[in-house]
Short mmCIF file of C-alpha atoms in Angstrom, two decimals:
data_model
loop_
_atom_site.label_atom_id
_atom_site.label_comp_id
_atom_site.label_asym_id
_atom_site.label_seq_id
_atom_site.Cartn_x
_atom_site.Cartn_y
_atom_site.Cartn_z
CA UNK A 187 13.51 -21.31 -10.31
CA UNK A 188 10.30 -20.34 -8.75
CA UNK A 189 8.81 -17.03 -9.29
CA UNK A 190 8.57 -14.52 -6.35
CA UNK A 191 4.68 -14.26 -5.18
CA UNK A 192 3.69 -10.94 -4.02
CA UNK A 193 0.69 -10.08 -2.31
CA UNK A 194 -0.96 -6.26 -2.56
CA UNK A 195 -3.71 -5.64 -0.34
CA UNK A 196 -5.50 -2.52 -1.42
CA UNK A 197 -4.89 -3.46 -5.37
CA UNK A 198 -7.63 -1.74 -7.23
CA UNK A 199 -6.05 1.43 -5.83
CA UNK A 200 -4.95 4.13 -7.85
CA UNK A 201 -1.33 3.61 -6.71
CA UNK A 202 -1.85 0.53 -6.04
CA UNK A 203 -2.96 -1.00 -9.92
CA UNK A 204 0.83 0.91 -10.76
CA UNK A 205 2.46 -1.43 -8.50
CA UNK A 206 0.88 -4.28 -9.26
CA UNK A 207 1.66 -3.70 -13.19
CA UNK A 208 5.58 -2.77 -12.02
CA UNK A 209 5.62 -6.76 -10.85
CA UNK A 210 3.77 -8.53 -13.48
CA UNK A 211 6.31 -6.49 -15.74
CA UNK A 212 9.26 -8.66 -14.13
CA UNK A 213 7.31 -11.71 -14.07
CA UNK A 214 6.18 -12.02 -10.56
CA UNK A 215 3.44 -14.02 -9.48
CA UNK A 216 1.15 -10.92 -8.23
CA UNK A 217 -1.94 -11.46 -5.65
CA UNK A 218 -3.79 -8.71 -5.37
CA UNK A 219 -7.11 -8.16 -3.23
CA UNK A 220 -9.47 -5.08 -2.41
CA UNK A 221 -12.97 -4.50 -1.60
CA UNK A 222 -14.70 -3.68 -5.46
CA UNK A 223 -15.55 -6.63 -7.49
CA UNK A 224 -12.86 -6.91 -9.64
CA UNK A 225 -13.93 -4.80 -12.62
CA UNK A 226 -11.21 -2.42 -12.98
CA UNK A 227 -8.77 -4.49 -13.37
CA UNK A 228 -9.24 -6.13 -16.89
CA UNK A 229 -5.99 -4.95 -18.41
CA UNK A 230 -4.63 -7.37 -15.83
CA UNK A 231 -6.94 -10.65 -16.36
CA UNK A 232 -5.52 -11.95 -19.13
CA UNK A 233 -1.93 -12.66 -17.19
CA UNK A 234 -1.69 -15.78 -16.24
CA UNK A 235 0.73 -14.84 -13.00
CA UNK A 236 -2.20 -12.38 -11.62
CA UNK A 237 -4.75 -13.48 -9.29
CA UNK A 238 -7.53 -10.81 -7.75
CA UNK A 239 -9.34 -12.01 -4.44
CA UNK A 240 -12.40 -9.60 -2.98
CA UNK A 241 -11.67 -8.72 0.44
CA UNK A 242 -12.03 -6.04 2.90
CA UNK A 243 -9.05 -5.42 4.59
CA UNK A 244 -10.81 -4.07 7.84
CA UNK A 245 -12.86 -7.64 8.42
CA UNK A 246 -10.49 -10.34 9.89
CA UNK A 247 -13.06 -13.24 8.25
CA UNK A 248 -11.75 -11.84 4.64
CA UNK A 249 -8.42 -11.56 5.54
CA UNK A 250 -8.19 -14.84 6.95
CA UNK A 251 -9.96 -16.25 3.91
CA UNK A 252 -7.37 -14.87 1.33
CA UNK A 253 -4.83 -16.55 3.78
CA UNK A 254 -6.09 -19.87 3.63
CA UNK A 255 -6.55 -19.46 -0.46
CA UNK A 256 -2.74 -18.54 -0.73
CA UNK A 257 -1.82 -21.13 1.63
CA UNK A 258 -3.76 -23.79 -0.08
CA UNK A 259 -2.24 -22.88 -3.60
CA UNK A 260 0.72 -21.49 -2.82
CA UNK A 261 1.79 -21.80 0.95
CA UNK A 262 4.36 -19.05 0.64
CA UNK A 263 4.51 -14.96 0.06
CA UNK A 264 7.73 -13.69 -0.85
CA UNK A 265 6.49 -9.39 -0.66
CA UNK A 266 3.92 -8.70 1.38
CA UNK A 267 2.48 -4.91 0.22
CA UNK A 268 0.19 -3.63 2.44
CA UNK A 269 -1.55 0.04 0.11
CA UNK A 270 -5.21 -0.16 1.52
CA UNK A 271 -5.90 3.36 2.87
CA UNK A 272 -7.52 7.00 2.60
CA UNK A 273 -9.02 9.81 4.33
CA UNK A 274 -12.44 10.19 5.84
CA UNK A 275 -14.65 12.62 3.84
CA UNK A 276 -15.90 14.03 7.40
CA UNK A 277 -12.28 14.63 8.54
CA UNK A 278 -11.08 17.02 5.50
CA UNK A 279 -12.00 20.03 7.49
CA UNK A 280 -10.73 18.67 10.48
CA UNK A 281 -11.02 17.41 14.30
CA UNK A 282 -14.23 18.96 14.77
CA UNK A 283 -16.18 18.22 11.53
CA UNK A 284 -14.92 14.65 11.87
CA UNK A 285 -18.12 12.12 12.78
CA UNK A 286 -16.95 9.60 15.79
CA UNK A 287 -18.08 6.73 13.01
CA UNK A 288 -15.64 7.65 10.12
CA UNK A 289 -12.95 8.34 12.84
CA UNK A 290 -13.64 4.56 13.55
CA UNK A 291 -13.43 3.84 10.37
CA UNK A 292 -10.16 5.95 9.27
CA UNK A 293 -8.37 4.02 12.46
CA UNK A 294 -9.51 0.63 11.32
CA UNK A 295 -8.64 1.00 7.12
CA UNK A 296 -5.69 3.17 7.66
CA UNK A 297 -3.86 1.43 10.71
CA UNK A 298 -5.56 -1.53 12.28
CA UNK A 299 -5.77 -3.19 8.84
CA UNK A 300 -2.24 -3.10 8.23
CA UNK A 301 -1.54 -4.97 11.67
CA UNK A 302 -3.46 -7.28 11.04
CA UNK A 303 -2.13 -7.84 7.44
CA UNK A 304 1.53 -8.45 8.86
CA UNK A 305 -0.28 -10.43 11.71
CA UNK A 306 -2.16 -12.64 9.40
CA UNK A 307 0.24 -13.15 6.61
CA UNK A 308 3.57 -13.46 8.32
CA UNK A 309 3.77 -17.11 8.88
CA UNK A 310 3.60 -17.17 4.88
CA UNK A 311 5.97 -15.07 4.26
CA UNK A 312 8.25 -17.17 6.98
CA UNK A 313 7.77 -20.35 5.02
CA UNK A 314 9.56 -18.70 2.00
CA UNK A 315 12.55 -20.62 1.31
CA UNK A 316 14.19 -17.36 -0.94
CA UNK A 317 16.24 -14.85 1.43
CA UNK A 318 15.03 -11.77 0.07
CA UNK A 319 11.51 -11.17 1.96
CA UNK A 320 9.91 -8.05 2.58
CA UNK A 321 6.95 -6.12 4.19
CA UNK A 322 6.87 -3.01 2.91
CA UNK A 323 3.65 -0.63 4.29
CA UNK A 324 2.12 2.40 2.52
CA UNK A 325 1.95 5.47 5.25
CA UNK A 326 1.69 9.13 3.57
CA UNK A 327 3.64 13.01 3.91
CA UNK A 328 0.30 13.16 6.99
CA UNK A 329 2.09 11.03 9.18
CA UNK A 330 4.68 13.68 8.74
CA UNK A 331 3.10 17.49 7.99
CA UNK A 332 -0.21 18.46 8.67
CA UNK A 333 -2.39 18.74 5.99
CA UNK A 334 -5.98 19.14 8.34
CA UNK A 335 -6.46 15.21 8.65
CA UNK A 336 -5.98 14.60 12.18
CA UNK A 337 -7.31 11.01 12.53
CA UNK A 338 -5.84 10.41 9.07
CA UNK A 339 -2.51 11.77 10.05
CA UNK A 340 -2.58 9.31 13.06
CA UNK A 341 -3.16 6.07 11.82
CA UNK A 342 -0.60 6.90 9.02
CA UNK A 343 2.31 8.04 11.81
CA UNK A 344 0.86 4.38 13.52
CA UNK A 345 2.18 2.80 10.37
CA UNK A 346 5.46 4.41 11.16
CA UNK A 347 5.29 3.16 14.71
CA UNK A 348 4.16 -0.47 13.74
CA UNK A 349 7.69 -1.21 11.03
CA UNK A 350 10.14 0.30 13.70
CA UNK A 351 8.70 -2.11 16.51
CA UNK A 352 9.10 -4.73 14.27
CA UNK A 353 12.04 -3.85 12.54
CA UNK A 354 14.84 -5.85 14.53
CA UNK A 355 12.24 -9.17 15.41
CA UNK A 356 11.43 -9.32 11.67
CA UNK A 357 15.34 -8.93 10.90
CA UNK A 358 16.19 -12.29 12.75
CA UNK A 359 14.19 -14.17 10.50
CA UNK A 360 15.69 -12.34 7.17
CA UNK A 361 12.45 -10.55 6.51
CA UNK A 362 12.93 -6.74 5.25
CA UNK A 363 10.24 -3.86 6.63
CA UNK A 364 9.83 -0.44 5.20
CA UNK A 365 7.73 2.15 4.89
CA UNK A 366 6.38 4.46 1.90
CA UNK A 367 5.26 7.74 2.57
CA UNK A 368 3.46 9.17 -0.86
CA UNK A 369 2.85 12.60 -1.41
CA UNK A 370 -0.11 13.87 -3.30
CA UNK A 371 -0.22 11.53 -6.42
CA UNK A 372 -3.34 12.84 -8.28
CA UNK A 373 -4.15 10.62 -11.28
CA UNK A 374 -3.98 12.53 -15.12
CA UNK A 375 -7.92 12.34 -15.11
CA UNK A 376 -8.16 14.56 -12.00
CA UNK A 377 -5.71 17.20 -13.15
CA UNK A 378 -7.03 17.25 -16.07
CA UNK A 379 -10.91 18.13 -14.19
CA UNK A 380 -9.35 20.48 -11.26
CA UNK A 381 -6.13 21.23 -12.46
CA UNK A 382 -6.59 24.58 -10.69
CA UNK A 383 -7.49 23.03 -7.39
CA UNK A 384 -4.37 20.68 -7.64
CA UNK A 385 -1.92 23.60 -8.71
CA UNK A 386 -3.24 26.11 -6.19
CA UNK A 387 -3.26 23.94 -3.25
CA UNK A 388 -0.58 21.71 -3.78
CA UNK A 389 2.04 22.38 -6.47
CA UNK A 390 3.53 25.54 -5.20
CA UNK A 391 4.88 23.24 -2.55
CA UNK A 392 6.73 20.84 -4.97
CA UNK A 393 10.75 21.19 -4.92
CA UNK A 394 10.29 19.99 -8.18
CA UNK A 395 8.17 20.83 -11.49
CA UNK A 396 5.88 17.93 -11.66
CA UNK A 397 3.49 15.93 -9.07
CA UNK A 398 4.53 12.60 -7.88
CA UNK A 399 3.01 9.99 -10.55
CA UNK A 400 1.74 6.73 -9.72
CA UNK A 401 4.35 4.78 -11.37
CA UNK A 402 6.84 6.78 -9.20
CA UNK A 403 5.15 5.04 -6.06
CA UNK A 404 5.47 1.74 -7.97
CA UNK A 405 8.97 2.34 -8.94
CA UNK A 406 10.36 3.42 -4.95
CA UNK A 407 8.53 0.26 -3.63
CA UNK A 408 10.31 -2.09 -6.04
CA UNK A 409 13.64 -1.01 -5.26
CA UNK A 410 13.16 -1.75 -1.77
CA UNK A 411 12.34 -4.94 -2.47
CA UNK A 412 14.05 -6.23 -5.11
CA UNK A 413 17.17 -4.07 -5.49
CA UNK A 414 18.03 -1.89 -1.99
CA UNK A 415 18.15 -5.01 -0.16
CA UNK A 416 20.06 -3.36 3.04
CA UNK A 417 17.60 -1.00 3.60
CA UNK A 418 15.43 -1.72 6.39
CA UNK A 419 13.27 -0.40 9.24
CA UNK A 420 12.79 2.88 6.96
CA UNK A 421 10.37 5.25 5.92
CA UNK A 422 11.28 6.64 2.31
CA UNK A 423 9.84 9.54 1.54
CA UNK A 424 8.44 9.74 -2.51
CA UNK A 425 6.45 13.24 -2.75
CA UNK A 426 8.78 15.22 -4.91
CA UNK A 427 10.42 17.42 -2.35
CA UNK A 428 6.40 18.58 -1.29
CA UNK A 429 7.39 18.60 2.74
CA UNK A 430 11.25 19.86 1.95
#
């Protein structure tokens, strides 16, 4: 039987490395892409089902690139992952400190990217012959509480947007789309430097004890894929109860 080939834009992400582990681990064939050389990812090189392409998610040349590289080797995508995305640095204090260039540039990584992703890839993931295909989009808790990132909080409710317009269209070709909305998934290292900052701004919000962990992420978008397989045209929530 063929393996399943899944393809995470975004991959050298913090969240994003998790997921990519959580599918070599059940032998997938995982394609993963981002804009850093890939240096980060050594833990990964030696597995002979990952593959790491440079691209920049926001340049339609790179995109279109990978595309021809998958279509050439593979000429299928059975999960489509779409994690590129994060704030502005100008935006954190909101509307008015935000520059007009990074607002630009928060539109174009944290929505515009991720239409052209489905855009771009879907004809691959049509010409998968297995009946279990997905899209599944990485959004965030901003698309549904304010946290002071207004452009951030609008691309991310635009991801929202994008899966139910395509929900039912998708459906009549057997393709699955779905939305994760994270909450704030600090990594160990950056606890461990500003645990204060983390536990004063953030924990007291938690319904439960603990921050969502990266594997957490990881775990919620393999179940939609590979085990929920009714769900669709859905945005699950994985932020340990932080907008309950």
């Amino acid at each position: 039987m063929e393996k399943e080939i899944v393809l995470i834009t975004g991959g050298d992400g913090n969240i994003a490395k998790e997921i990519v582990r959580k599918y070599l681990e059940n032998g997938n064939i995982v394609i993963a892409t981002d804009i850093h050389e890939n240096t980060t990812n050594h833990e990964f090189m030696n597995n002979k089902n990952y593959i790491y392409y440079k691209a920049d998610v926001t340049k339609l040349e790179d995109l279109k690139d990978v595309h021809t590289k998958i279509q050439e080797k593979y000429g299928r995508i059975t999960h489509l992952i779409s994690a590129a995305g994060r704030p502005m640095k100008t935006e954190i204090d909101g509307i008015q400190s935000a520059t007009f260039e990074e607002i630009e540039k928060s539109i174009n990584l944290n929505l515009t990217s991720h239409i052209y992703i489905v855009k771009i890839f879907l004809d691959l993931i049509e010409n998968e012959e297995k009946t279990n295909k997905t899209i599944t989009l990485i959004s965030s808790i901003n698309a549904l509480k304010s946290f002071n990132l207004p452009v951030y909080s609008a691309a991310k409710s635009g991801i929202y947007g994008l899966m139910k317009a395509l929900t039912k269209t998708l459906g009549r070709k057997n393709i699955r789309i779905n939305v994760i909305s994270p909450g704030t998934v600090p990594t160990k290292e950056e606890i461990e430097s500003n645990g204060n900052f983390y536990n004063y701004r953030y924990k007291e919000m938690l319904a439960l004890n603990e921050f969502t962990k990266q594997s957490d992420i990881a775990d919620a978008v393999y179940a939609l894929t590979n085990i929920t397989k009714a769900i669709t045209g859905q945005n699950i929530v994985v932020d340990s109860g932080q907008i309950s």
